mmCIF file of C-alpha atoms in Angstrom:
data_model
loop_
_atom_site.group_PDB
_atom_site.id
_atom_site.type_symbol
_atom_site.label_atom_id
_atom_site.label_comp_id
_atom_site.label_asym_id
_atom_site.label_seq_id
_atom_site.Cartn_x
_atom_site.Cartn_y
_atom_site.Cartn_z
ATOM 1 C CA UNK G 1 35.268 -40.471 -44.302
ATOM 2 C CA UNK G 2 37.336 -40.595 -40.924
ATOM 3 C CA UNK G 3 37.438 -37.026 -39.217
ATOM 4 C CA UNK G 4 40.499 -36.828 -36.377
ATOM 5 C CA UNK G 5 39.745 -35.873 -32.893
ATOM 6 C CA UNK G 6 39.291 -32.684 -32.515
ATOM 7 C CA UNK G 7 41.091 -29.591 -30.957
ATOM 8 C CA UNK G 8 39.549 -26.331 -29.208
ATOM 9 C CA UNK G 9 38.724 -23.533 -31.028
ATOM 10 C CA UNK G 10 41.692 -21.138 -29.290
ATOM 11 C CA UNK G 11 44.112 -23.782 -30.357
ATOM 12 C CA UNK G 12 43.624 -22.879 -34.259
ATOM 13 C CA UNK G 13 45.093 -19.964 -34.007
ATOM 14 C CA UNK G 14 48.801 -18.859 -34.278
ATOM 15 C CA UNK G 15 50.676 -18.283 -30.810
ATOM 16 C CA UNK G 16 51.506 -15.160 -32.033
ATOM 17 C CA UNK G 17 47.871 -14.417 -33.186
ATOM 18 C CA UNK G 18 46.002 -11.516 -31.191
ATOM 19 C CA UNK G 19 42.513 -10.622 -31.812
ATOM 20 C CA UNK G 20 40.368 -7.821 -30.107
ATOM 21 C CA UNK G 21 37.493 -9.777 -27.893
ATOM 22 C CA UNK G 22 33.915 -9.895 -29.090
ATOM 23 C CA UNK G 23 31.237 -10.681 -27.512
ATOM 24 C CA UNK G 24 28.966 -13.252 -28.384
ATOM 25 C CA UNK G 25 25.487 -15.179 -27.691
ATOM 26 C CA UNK G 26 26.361 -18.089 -25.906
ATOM 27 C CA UNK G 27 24.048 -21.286 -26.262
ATOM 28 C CA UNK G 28 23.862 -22.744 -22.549
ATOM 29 C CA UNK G 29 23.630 -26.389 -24.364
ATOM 30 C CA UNK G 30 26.772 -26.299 -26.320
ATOM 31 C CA UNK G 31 28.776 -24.824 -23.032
ATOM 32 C CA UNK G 32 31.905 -27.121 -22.548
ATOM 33 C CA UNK G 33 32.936 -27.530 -18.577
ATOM 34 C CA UNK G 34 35.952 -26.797 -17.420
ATOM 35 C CA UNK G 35 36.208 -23.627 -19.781
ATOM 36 C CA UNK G 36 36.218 -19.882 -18.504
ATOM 37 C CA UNK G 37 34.724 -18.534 -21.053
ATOM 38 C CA UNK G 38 32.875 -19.563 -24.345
ATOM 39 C CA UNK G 39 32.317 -17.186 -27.348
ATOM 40 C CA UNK G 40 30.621 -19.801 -29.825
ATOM 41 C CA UNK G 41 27.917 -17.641 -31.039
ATOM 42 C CA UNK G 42 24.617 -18.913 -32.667
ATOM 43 C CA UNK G 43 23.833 -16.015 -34.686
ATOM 44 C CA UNK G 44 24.458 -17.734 -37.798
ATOM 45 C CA UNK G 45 23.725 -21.179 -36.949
ATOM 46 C CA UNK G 46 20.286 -22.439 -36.066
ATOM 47 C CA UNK G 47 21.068 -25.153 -32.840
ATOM 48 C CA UNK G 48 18.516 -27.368 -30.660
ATOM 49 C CA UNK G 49 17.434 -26.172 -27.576
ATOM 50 C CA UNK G 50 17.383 -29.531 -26.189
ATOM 51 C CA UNK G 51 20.468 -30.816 -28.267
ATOM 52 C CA UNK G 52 21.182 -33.820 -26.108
ATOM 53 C CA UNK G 53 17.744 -35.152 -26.923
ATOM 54 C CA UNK G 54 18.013 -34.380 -30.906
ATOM 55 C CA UNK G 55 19.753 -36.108 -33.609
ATOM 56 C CA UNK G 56 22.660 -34.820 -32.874
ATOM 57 C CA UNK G 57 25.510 -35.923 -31.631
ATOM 58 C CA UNK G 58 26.340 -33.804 -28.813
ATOM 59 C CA UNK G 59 30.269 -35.026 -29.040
ATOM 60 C CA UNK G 60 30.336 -34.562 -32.544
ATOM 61 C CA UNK G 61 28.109 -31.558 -33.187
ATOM 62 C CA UNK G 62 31.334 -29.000 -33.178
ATOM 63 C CA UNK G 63 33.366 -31.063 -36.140
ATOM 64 C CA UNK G 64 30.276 -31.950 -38.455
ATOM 65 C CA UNK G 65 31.630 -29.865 -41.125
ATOM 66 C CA UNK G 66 34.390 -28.116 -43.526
ATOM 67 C CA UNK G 67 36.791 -25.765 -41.135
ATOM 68 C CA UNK G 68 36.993 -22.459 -42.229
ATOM 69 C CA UNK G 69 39.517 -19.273 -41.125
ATOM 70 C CA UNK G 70 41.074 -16.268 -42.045
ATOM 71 C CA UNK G 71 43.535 -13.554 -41.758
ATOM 72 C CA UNK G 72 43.939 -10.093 -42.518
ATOM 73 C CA UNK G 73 45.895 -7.415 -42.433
ATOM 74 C CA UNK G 74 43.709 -4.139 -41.481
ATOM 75 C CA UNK G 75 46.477 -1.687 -43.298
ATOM 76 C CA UNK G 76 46.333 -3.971 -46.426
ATOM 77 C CA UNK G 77 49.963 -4.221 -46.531
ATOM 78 C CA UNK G 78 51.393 -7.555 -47.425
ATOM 79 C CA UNK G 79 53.043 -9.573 -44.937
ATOM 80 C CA UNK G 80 54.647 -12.736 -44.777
ATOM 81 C CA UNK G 81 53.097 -13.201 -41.195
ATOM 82 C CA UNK G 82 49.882 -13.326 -43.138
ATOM 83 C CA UNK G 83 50.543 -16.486 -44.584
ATOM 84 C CA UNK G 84 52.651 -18.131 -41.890
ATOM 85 C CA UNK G 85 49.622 -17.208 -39.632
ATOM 86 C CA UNK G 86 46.886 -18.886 -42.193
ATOM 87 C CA UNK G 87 48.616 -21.819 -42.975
ATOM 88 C CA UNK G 88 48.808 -22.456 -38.944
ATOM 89 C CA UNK G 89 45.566 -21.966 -38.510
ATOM 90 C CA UNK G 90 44.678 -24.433 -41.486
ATOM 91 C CA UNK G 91 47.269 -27.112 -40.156
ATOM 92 C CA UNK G 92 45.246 -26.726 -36.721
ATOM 93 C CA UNK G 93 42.225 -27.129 -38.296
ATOM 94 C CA UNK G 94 42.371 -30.864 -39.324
ATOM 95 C CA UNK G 95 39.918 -32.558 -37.020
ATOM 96 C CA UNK G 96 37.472 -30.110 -39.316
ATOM 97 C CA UNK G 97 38.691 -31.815 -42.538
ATOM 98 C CA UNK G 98 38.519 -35.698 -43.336
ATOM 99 C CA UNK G 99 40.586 -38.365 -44.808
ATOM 100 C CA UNK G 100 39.520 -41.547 -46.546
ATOM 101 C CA UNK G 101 40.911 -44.868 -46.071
ATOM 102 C CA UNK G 102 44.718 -43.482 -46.933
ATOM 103 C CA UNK G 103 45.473 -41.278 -44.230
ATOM 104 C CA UNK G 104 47.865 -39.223 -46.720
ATOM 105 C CA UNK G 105 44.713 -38.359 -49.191
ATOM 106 C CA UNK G 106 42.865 -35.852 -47.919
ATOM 107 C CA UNK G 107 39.147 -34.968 -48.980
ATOM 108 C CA UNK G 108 40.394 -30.877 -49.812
ATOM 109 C CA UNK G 109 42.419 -28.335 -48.659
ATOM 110 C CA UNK G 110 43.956 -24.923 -49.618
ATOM 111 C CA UNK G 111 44.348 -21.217 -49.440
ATOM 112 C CA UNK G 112 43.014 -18.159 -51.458
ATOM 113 C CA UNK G 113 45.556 -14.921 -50.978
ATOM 114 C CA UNK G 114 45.072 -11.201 -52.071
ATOM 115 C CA UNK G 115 47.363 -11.441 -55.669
ATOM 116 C CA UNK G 116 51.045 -11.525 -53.953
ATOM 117 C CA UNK G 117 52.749 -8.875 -56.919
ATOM 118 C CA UNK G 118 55.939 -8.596 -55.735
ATOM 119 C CA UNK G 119 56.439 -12.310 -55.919
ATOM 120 C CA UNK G 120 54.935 -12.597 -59.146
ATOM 121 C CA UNK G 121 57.004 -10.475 -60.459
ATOM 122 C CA UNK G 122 60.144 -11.659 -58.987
ATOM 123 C CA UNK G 123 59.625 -15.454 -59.854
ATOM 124 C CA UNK G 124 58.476 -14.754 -63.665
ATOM 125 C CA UNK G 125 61.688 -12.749 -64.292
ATOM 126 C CA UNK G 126 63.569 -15.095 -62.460
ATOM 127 C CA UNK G 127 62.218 -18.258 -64.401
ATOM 128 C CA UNK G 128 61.471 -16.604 -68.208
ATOM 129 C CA UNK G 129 63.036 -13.114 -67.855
ATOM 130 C CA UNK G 130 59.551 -11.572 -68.341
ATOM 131 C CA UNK G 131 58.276 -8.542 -66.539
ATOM 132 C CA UNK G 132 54.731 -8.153 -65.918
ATOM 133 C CA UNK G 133 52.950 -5.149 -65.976
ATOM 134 C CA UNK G 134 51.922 -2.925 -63.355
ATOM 135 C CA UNK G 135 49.800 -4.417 -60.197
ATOM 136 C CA UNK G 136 46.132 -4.674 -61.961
ATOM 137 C CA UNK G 137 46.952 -4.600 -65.507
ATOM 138 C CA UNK G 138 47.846 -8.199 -64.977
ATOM 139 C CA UNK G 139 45.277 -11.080 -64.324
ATOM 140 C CA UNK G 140 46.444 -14.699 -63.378
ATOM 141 C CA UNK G 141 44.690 -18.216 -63.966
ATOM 142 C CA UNK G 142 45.471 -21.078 -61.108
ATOM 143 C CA UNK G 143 44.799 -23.666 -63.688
ATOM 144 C CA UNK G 144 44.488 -27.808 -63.528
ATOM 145 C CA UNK G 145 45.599 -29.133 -66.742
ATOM 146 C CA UNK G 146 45.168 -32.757 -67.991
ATOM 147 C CA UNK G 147 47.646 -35.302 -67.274
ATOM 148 C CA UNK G 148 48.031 -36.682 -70.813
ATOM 149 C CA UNK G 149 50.214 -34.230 -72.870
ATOM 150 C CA UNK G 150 48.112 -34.460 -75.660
ATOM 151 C CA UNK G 151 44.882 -32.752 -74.283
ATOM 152 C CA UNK G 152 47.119 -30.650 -72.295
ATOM 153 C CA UNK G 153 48.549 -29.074 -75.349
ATOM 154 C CA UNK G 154 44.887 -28.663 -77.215
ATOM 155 C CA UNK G 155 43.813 -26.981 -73.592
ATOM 156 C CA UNK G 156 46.612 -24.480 -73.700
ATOM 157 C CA UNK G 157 45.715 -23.960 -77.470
ATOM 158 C CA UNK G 158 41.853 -23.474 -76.509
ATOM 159 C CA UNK G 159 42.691 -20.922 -73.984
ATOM 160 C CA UNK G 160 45.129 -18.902 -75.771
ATOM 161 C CA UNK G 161 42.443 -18.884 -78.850
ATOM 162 C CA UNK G 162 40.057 -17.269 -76.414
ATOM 163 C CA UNK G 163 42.248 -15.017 -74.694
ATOM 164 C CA UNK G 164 42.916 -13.443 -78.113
ATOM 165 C CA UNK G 165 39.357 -13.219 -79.096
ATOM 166 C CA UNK G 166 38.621 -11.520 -76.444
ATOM 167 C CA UNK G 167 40.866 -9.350 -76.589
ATOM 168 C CA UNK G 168 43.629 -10.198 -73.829
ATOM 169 C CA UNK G 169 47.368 -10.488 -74.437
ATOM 170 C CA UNK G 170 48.506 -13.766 -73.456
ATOM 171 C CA UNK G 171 51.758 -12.903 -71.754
ATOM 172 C CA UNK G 172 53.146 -16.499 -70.285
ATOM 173 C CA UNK G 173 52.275 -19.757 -68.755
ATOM 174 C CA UNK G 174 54.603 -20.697 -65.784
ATOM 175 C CA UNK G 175 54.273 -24.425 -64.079
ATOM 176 C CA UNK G 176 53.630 -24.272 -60.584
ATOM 177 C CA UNK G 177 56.212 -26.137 -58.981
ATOM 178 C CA UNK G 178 54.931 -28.696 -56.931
ATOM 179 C CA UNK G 179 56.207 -31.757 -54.084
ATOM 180 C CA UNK G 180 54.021 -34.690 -53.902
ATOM 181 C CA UNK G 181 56.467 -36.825 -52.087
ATOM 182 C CA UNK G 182 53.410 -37.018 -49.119
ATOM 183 C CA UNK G 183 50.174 -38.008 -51.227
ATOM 184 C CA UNK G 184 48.610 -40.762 -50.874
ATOM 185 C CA UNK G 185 47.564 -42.682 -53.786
ATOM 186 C CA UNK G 186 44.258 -41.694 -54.445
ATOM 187 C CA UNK G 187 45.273 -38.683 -55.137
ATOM 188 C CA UNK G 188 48.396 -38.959 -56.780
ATOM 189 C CA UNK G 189 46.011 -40.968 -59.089
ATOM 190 C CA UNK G 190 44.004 -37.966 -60.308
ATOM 191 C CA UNK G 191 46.660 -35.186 -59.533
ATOM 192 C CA UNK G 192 46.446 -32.415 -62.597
ATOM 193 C CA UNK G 193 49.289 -30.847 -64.267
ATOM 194 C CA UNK G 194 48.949 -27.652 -62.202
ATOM 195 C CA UNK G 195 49.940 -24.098 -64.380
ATOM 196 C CA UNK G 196 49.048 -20.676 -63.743
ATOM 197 C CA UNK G 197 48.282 -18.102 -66.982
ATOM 198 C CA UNK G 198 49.500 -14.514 -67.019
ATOM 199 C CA UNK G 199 47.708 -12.115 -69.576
ATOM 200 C CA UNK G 200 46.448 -8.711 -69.193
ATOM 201 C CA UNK G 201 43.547 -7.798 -67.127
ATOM 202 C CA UNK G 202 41.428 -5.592 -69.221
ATOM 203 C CA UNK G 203 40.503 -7.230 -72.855
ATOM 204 C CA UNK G 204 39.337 -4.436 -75.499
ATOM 205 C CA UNK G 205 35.902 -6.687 -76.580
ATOM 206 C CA UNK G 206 34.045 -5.870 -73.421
ATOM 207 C CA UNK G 207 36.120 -3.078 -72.107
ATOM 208 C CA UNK G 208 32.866 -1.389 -70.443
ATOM 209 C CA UNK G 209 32.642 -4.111 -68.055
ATOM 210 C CA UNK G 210 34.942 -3.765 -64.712
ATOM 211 C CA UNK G 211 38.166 -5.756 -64.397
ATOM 212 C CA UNK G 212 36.916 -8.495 -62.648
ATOM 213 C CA UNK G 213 33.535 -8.826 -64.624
ATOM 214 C CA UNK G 214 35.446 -9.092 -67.671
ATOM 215 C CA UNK G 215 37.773 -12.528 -66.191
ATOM 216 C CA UNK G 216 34.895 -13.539 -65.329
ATOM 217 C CA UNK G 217 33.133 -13.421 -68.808
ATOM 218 C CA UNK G 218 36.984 -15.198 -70.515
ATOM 219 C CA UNK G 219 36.400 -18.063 -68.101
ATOM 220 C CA UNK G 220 32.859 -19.051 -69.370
ATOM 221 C CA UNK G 221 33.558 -18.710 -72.652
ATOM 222 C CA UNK G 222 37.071 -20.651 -71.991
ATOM 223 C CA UNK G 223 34.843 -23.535 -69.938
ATOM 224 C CA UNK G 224 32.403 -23.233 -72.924
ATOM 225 C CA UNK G 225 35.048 -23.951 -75.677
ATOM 226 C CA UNK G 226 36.748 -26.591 -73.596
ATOM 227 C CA UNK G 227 33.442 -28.168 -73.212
ATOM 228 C CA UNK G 228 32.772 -28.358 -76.953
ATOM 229 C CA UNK G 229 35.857 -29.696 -77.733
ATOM 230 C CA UNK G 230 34.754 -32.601 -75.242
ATOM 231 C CA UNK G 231 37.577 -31.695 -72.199
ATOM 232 C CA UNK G 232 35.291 -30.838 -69.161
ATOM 233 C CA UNK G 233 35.857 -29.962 -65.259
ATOM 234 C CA UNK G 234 37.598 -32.936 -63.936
ATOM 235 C CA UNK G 235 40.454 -32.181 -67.365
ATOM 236 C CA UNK G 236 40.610 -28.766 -67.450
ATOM 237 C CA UNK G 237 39.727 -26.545 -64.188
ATOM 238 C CA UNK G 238 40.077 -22.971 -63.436
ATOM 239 C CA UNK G 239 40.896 -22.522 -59.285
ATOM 240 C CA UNK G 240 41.380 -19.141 -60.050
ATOM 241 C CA UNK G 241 41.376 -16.385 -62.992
ATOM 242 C CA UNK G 242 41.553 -12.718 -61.457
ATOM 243 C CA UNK G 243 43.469 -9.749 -61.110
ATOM 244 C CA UNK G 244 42.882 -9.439 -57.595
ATOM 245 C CA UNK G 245 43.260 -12.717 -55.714
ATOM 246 C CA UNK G 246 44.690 -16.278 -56.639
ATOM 247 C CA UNK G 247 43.890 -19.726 -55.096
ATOM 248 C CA UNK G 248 46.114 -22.996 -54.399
ATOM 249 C CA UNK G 249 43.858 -25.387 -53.228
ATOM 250 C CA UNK G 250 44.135 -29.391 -54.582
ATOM 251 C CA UNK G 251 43.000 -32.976 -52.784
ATOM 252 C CA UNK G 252 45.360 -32.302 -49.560
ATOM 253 C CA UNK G 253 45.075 -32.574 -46.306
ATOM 254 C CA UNK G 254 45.740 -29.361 -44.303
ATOM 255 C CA UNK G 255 49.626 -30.370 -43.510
ATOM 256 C CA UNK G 256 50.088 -31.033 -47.221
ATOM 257 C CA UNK G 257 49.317 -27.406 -48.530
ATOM 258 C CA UNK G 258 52.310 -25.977 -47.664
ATOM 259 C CA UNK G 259 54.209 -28.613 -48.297
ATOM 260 C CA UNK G 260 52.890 -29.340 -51.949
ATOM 261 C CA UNK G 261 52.819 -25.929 -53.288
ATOM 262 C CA UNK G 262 56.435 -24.384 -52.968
ATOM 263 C CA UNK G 263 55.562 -21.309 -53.621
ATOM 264 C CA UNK G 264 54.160 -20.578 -50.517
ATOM 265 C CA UNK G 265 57.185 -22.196 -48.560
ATOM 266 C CA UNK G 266 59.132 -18.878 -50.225
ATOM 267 C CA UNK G 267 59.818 -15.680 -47.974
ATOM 268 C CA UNK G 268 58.865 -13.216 -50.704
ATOM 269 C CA UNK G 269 55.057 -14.792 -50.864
ATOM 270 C CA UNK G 270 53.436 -12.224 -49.193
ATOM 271 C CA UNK G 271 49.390 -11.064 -48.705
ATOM 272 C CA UNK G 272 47.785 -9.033 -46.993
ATOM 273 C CA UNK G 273 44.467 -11.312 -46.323
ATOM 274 C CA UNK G 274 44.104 -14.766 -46.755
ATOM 275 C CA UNK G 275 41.356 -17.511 -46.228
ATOM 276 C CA UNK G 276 41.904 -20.950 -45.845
ATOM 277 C CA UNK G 277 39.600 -23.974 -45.557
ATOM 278 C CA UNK G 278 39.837 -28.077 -44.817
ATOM 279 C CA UNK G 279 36.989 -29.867 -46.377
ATOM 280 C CA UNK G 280 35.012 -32.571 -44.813
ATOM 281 C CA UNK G 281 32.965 -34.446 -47.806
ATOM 282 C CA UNK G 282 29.677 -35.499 -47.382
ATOM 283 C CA UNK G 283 27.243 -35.793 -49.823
ATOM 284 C CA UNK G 284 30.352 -35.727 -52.869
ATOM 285 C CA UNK G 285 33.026 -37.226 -53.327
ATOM 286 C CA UNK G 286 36.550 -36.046 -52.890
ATOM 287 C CA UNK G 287 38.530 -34.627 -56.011
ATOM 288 C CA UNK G 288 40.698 -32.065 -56.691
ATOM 289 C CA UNK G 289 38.249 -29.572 -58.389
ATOM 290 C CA UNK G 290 36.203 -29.629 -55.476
ATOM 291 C CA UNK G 291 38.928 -28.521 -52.968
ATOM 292 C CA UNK G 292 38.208 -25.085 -51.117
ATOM 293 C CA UNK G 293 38.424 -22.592 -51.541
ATOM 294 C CA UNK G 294 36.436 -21.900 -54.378
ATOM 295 C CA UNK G 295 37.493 -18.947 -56.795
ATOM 296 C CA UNK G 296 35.649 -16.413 -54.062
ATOM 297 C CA UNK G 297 35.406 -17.861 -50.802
ATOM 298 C CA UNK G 298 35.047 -21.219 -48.748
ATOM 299 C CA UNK G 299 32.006 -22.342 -46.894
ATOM 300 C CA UNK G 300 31.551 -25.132 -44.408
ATOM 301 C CA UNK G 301 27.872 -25.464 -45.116
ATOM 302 C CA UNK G 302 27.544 -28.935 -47.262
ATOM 303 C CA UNK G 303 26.531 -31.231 -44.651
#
């Protein structure tokens, strides 16, 4: 995989970003000249002392793996600054992320959000004239569907089956509309049919567990039933099923995110937190299932 050169660490953020300082351990070795100041802290990392005389590369060593950021709001009110700000950051986060021969295929990117209600509820009455329930009685599923129609429609019927048994109410399935004018064809080769479920949150068959544990329960049993009827991972993927947050993530490159996913080119998407992450593939390969972040956070640990 081909990383792009790289770009300081005070160039990911936003212009408009402002941060209170920290202070951090600074590693003498990884210093850069001709900076004033550098805040790279090693308390999570473990680096050489002598890292021009280890394996590695000294030029390299601050782009070896998946970029990572993100963005809150401390008040927890929703803000479309939120998202502007994140997607920025991920867009100036490519040199972290990796392309493959096709420099329009890119080896993962994408963006997990605190659930954006308002929009929700705007876009599912403007599209099917349904209103969802109250914020938290609701749960949505960022699913990847299979191409072929066919195994689409016995994954839909699969899921709805266990929704009931469980003891949700199925309330709609909305497509996710989608531009993927700018991928490459690798990707374009394995893109899913990308939908998103809405059904109540709290199911009456294991109504002691919380809200969360309870999604969380559906989706294995979902994966389990999908599995039996022979669909598996790289068919029929859950990015996200929760009442809480929701991820759009696919086989991107950072620029492509916004780009691909219109909803989050709309005004009234709105969070209040949100992380983002552009993956650099090492020891898998590439795919959309594998795209970060993952259905609770991102991690640039694989290499």
């Amino acid at each position: 995989m081909r990383s792009v050169p790289a770009r300081s660490a005070q160039s990911l953020l936003p212009a408009s970003f402002s941060a209170t300082s920290a202070t951090a351990r600074v590693n003498p070795a990884r210093q850069r000249s001709g900076t004033s100041r550098d805040v790279r802290s090693n308390a999570h990392t473990w680096v050489p002392e002598n890292l021009e005389k280890s394996l590695v590369s000294v030029e390299d060593a601050h782009k070896d793996s998946c970029g990572v950021g993100f963005v809150g709001e401390l008040n927890k009110v929703p803000t479309r600054k939120c998202i502007t700000d994140s997607l920025t950051m991920l867009n100036r986060m490519e040199h972290r992320g990796a392309c493959g021969c096709e420099t329009n295929t890119g080896d993962g990117a994408g963006i997990l959000v605190a659930m954006p209600d308002s929009f929700l509820h705007s876009v599912l009455s403007e599209e099917q004239g349904i209103q969802l329930p109250a914020f938290g009685d609701y749960a949505v599923g960022q699913i990847y569907l299979p191409r072929e129609e066919g195994l689409r429609n016995k994954s839909r019927s699969i899921i709805d089956r266990v929704v009931a048994d469980m003891g949700h109410d199925a309330i709609a399935w909305r497509v996710v509309p989608t531009n993927n004018r700018s991928l490459g064809p690798s990707a374009l080769s394995t893109e899913p049919v990308i939908e998103q479920l809405f059904l109540t949150s709290h199911g009456v068959k294991l109504k002691n567990l919380q809200t969360e544990a309870q999604l969380y329960v559906l989706r294995k049993v979902i994966e389990r039933e999908l599995k039996a009827a022979g669909i598996d991972d790289d068919e029929c993927y859950f990015c996200s099923l929760s009442s809480k947050t929701i991820v759009y993530k696919g086989q991107l490159t950072p620029q492509q995110v916004k780009v691909y996913f219109k909803d989050l080119q709309r005004e009234d998407f709105r969070s209040y937190m949100a992380l983002v992450h552009s993956r650099f593939s090492t020891n898998t390969f590439p795919s959309w299932n594998r795209a970060q972040p993952m259905r609770m956070l991102g991690h640039n640990g694989e290499i």
